[in-house]
Coordinates of N, CA, C and O in Angstrom, one line a residue:
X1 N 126.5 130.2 48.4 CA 126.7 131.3 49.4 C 128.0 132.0 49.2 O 128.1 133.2 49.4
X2 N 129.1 131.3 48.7 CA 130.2 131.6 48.6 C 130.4 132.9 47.5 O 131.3 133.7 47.5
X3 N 129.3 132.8 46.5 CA 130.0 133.1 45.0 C 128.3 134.6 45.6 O 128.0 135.2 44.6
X4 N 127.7 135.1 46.7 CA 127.0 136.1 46.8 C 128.0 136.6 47.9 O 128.1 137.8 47.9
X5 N 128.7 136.2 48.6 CA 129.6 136.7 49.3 C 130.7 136.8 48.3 O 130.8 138.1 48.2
X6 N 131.5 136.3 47.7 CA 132.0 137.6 47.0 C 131.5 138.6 45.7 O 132.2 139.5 45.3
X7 N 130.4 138.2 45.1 CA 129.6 139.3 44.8 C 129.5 140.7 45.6 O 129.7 141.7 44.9
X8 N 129.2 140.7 46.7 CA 129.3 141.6 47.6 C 130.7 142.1 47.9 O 130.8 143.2 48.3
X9 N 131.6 141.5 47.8 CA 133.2 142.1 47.7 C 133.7 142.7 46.7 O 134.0 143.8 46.9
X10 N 133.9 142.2 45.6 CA 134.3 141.9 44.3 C 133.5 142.2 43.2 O 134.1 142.1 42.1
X11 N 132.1 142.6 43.2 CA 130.9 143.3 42.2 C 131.3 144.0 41.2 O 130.8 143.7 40.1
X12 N 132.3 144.9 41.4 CA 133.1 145.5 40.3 C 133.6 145.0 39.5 O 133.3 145.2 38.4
X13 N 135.1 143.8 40.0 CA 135.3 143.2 39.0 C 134.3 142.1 38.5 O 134.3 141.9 37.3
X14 N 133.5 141.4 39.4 CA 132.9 140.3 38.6 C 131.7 140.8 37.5 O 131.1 139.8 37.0
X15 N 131.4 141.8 37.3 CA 130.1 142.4 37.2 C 130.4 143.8 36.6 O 129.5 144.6 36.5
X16 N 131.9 144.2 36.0 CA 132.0 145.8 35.4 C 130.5 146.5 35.5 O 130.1 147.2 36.5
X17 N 129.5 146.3 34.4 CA 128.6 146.9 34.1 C 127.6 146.3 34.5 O 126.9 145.4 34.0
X18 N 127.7 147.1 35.9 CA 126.4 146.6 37.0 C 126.2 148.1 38.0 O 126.8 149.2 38.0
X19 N 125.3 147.6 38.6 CA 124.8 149.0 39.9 C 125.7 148.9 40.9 O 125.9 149.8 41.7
X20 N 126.6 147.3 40.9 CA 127.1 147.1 41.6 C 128.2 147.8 42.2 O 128.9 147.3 43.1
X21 N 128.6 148.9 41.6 CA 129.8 149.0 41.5 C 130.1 150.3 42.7 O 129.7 151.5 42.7
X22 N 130.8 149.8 43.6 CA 130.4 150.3 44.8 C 130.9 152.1 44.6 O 131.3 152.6 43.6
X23 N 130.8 152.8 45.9 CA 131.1 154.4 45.3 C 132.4 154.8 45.7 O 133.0 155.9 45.6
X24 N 132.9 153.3 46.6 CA 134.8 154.1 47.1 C 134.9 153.6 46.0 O 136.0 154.2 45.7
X25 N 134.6 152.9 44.9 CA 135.7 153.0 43.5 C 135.4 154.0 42.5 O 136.5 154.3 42.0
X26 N 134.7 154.4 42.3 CA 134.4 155.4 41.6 C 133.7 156.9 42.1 O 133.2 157.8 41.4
X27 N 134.0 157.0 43.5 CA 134.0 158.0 44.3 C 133.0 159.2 43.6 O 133.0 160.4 43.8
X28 N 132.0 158.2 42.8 CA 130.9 159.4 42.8 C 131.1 160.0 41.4 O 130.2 160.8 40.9
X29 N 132.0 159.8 40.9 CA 132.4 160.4 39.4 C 131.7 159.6 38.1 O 130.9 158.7 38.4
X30 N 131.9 159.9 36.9 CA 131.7 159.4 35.7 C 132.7 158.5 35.0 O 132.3 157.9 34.0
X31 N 133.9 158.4 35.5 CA 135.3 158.0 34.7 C 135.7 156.6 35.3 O 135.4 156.2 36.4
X32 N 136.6 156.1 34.5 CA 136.7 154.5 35.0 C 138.5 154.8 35.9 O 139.0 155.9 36.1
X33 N 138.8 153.8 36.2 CA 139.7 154.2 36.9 C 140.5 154.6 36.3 O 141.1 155.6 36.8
X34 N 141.0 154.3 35.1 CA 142.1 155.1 34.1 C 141.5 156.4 33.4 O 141.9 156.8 32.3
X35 N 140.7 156.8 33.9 CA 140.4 158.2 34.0 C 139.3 158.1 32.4 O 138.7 159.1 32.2
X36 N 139.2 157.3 31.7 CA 138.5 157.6 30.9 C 137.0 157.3 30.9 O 136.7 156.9 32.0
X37 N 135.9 157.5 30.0 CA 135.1 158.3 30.1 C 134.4 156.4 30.8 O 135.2 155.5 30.6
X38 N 133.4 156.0 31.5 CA 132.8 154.9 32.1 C 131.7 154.6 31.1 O 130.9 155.5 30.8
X39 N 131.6 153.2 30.5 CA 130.5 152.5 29.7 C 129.2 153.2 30.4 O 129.3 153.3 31.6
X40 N 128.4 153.5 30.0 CA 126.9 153.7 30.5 C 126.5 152.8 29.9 O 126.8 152.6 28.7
X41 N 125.6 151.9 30.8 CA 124.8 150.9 30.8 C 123.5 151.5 31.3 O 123.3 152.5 32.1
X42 N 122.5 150.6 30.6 CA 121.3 151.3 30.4 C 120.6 150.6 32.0 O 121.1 149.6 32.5
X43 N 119.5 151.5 32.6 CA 119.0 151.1 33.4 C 118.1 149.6 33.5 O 118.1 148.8 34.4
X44 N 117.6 149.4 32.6 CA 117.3 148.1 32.5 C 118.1 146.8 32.6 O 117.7 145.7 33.0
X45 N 119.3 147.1 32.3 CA 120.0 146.1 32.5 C 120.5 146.2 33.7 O 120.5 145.1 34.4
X46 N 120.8 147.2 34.2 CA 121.3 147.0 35.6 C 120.2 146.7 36.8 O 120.5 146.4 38.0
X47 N 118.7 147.0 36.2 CA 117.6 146.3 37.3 C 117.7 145.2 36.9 O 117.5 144.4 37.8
X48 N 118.0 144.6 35.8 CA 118.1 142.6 35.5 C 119.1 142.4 36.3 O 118.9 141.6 37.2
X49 N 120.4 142.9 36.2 CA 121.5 142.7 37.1 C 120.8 142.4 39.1 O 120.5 141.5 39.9
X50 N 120.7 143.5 39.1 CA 120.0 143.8 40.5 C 119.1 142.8 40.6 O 119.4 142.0 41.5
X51 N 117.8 142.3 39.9 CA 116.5 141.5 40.2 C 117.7 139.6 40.3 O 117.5 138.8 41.1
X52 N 118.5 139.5 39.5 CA 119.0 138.5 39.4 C 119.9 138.4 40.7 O 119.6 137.4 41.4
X53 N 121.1 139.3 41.5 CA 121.6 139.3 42.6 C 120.4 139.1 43.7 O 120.8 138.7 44.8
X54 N 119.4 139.3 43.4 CA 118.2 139.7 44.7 C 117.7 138.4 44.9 O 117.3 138.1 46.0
X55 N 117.6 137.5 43.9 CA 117.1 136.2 43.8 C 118.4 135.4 44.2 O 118.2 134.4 44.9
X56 N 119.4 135.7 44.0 CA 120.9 134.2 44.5 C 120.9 135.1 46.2 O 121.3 134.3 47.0
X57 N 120.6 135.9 46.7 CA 120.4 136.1 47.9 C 119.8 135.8 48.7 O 120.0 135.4 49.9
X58 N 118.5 136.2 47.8 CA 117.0 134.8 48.3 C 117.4 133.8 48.3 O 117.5 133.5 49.5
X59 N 117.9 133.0 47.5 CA 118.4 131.7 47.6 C 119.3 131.0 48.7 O 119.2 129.8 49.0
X60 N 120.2 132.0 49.0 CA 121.3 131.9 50.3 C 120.5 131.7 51.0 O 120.2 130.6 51.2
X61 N 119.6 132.9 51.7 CA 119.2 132.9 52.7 C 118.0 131.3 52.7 O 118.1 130.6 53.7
X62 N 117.2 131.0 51.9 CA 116.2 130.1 51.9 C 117.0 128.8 52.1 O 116.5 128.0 52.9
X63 N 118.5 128.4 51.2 CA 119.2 127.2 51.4 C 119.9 127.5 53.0 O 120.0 126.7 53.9
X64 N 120.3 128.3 52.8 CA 120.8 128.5 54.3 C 120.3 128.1 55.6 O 121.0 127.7 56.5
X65 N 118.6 128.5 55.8 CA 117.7 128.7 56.4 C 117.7 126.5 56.7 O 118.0 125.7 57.6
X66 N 117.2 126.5 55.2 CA 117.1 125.0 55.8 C 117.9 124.0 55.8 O 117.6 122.8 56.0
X67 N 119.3 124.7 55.4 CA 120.7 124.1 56.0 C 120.6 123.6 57.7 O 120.8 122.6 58.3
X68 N 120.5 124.7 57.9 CA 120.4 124.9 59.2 C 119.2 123.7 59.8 O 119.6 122.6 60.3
X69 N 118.2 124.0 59.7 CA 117.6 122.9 60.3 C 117.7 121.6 59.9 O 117.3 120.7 60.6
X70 N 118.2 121.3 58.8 CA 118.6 119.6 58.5 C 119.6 119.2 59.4 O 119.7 118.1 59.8
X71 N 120.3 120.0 59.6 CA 121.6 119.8 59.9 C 121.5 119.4 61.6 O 122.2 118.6 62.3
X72 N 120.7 120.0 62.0 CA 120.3 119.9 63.6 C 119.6 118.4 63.2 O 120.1 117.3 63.4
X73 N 118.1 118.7 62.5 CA 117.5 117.2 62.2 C 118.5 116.2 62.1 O 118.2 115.4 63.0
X74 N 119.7 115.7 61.4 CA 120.7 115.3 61.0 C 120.9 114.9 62.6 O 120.6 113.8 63.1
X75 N 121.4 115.6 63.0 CA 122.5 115.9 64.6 C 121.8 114.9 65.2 O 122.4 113.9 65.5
X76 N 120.2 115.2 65.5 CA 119.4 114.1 66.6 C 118.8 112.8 66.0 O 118.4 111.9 66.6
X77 N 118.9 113.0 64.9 CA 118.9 111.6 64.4 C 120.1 110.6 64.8 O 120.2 109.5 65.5
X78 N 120.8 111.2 64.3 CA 122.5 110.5 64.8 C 122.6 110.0 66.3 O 123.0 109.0 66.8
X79 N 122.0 111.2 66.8 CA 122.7 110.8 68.0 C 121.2 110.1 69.3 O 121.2 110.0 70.5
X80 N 120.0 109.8 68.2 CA 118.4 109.0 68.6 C 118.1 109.9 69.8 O 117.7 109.3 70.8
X81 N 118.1 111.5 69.9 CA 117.7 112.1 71.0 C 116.4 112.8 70.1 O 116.1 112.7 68.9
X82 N 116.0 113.3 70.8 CA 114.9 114.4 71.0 C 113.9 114.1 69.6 O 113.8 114.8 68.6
X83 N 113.2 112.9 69.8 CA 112.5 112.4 68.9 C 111.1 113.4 68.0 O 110.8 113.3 66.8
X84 N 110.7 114.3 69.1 CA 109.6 115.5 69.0 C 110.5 116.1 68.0 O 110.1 116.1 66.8
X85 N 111.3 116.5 68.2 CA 112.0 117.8 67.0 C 112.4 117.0 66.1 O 112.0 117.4 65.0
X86 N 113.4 115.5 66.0 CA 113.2 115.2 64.9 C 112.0 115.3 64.1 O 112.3 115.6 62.9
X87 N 110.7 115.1 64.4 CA 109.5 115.1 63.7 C 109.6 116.6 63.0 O 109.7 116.8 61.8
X88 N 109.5 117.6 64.1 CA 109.3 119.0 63.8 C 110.2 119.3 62.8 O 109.8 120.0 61.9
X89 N 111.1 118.9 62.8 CA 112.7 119.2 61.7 C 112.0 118.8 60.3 O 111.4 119.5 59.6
X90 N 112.2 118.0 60.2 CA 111.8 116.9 59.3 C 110.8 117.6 58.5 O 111.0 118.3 57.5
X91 N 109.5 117.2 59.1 CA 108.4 118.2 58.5 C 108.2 119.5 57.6 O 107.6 119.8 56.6
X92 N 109.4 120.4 58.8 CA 109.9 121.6 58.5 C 110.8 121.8 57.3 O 110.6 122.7 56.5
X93 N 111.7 120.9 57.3 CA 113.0 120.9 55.9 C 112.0 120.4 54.7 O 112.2 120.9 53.6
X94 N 111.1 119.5 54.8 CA 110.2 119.1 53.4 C 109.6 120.2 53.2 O 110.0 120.7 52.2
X95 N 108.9 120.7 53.8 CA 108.3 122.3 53.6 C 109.0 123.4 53.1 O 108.5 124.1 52.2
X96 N 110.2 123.8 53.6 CA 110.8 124.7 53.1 C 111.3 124.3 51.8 O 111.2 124.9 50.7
X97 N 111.8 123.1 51.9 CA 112.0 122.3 50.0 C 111.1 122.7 49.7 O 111.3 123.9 49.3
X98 N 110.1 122.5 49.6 CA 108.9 123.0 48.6 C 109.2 124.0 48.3 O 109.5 124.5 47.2
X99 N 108.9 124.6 49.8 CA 108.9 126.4 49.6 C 110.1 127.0 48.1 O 110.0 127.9 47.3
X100 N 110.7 126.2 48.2 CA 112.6 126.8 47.6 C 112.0 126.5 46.3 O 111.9 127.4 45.5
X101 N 111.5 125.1 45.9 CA 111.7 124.6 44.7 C 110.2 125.6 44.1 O 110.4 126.0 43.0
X102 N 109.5 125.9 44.5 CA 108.4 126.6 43.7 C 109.0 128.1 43.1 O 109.0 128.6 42.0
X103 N 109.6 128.8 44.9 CA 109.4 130.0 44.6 C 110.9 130.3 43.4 O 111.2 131.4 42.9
X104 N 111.7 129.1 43.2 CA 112.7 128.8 42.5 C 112.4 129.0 40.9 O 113.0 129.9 40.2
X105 N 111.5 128.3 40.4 CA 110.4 128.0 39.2 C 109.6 129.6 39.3 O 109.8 130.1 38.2
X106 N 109.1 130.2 39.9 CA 108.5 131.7 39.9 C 109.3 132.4 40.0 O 108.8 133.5 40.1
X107 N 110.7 132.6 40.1 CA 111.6 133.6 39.9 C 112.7 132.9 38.4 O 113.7 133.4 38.2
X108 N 112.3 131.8 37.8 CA 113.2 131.4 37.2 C 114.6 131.5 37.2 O 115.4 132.0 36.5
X109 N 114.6 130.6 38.6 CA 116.1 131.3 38.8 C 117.7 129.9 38.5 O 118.8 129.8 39.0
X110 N 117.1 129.2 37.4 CA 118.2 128.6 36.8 C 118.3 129.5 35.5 O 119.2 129.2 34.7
X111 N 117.7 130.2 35.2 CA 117.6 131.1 34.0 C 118.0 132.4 34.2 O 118.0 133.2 33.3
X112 N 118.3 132.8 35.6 CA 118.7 134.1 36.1 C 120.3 133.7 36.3 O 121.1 134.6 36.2
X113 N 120.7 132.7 36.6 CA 122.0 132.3 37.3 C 122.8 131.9 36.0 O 124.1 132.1 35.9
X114 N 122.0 131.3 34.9 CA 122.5 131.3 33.7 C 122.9 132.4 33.0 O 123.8 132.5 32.2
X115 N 122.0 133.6 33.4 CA 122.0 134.7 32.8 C 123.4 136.0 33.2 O 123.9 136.8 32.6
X116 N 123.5 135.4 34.8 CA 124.7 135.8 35.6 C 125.8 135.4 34.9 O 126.8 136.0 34.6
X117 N 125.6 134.5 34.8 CA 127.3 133.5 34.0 C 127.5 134.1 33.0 O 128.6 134.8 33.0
X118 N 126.6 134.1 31.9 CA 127.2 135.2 30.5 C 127.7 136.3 30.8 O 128.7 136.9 30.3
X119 N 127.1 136.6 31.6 CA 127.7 138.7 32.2 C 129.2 138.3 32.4 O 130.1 139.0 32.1
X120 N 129.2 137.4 33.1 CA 130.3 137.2 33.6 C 131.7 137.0 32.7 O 132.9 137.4 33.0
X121 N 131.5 136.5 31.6 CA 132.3 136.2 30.5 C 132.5 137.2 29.9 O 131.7 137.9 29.3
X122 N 133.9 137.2 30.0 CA 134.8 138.3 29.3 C 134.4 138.5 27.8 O 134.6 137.5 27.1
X123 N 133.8 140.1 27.1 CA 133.3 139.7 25.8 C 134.6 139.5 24.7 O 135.7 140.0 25.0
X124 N 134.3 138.8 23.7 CA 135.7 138.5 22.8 C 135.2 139.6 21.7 O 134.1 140.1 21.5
X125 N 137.0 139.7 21.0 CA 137.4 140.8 20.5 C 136.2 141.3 19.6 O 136.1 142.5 19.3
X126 N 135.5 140.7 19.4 CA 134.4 140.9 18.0 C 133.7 141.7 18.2 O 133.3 142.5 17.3
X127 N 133.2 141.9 19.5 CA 132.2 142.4 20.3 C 132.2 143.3 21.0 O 131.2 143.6 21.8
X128 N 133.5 144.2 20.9 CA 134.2 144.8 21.9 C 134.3 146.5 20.9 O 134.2 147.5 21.7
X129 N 134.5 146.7 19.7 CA 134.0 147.8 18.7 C 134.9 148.6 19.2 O 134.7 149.8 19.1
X130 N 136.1 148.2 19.7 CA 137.0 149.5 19.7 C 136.8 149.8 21.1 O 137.7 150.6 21.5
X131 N 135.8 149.5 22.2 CA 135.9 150.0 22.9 C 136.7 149.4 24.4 O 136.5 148.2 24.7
X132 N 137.2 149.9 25.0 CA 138.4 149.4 26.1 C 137.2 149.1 27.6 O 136.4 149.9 28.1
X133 N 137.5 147.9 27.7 CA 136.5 147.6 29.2 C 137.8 147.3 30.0 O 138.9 147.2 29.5
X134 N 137.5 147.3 31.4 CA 138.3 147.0 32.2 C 137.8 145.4 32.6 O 136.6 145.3 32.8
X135 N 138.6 144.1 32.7 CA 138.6 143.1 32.9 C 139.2 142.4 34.0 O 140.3 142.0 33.6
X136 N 138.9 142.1 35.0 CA 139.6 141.4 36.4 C 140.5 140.0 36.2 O 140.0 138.9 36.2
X137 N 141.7 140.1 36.1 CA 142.5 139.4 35.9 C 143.1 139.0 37.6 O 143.6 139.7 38.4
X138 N 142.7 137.5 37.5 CA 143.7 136.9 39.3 C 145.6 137.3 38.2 O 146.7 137.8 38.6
X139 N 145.2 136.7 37.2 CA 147.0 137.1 37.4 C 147.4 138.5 37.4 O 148.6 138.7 37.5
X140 N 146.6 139.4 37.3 CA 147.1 140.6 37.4 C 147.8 141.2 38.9 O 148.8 141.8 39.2
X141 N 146.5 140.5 39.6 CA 147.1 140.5 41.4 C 148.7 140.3 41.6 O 149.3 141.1 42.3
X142 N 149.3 139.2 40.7 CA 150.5 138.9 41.4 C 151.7 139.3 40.4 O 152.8 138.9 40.7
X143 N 151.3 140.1 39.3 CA 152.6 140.4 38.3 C 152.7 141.9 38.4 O 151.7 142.5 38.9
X144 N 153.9 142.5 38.0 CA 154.1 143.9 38.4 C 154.5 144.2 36.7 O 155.0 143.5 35.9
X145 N 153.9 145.6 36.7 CA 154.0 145.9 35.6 C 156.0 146.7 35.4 O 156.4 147.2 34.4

C-alpha cells in the first residue's frame, strides 16, 4: 500500500518514463525540467506501465479489503464475542484469498511487480548512449548546489 501511495506522489521521480508524470510538472509542454528536449517513450510502454500500476492498485484495494475483515475476525476471536460473524469473517477472508490468489496468477502480477522494479533501476552508463535522463536522488533533497 505504501509503495502505490507514493507512486501516486512521486510517479515522476520513481517512474521518469511513464504516463505518470503528472501535468504541474511539466505544465503541458514537451521539455524536461532543464528545459531540454523530454525522452518520448513509446505508447506501449507506457500502457505496460499503466496496466502494471492498475494491477498493484487492484492489489491494495483486494489486500486491503481483506485486511480489513481478518482483522475484525481476529478482534472477535480474541475477545470469544459474536460467534455468527466470526463464522461469516472467516468464510469471507478464505474466499477473498482465493479470489486475490487466482485473479493474482491471471494478471501475472509477480511478473508485473518484477517488471516495475527494473523500470525502477537507474540505467548504467552503457545504456544511457549519450543521452541525459533525469534521476531522483534522496540525497539530492538535502545538499545544496
Amino acid at each position: 500500500r505504501s509503495f502505490v501511495d507514493e507512486l501516486d506522489l512521486f510517479g515522476y521521480w520513481i517512474l521518469p518514463n511513464s504516463a505518470l508524470i503528472p501535468e504541474i510538472l511539466n505544465d503541458g509542454n514537451d521539455h524536461d525540467n532543464d528545459g531540454g528536449t523530454a525522452i518520448d517513450v513509446s505508447s506501449d510502454h507506457k500502457e505496460k506501465v499503466d496496466a502494471a500500476i492498475s494491477s498493484l492498485k487492484r492489489a491494495r484495494k483486494l489486500l486491503g479489503d481483506m485486511n480489513d475483515d481478518y482483522v475484525a475476525y481476529f478482534a472477535y476471536v480474541e475477545w470469544d464475542e459474536y460467534p455468527e460473524e466470526q463464522t461469516r469473517l472467516e468464510e469471507r477472508v478464505e474466499a477473498q484469498w482465493s479470489y486475490f490468489r487466482g485473479w493474482a496468477e491471471d494478471v501475472d502480477l509477480v511478473a508485473q511487480i518484477q517488471w516495475m522494479r527494473d523500470e525502477m533501476d537507474p540505467p548504467k552508463d552503457d545504456e544511457m548512449h549519450g543521452e541525459r535522463r533525469f534521476h531522483f536522488s534522496i540525497d539530492a533533497l538535502f545538499t545544496r548546489d
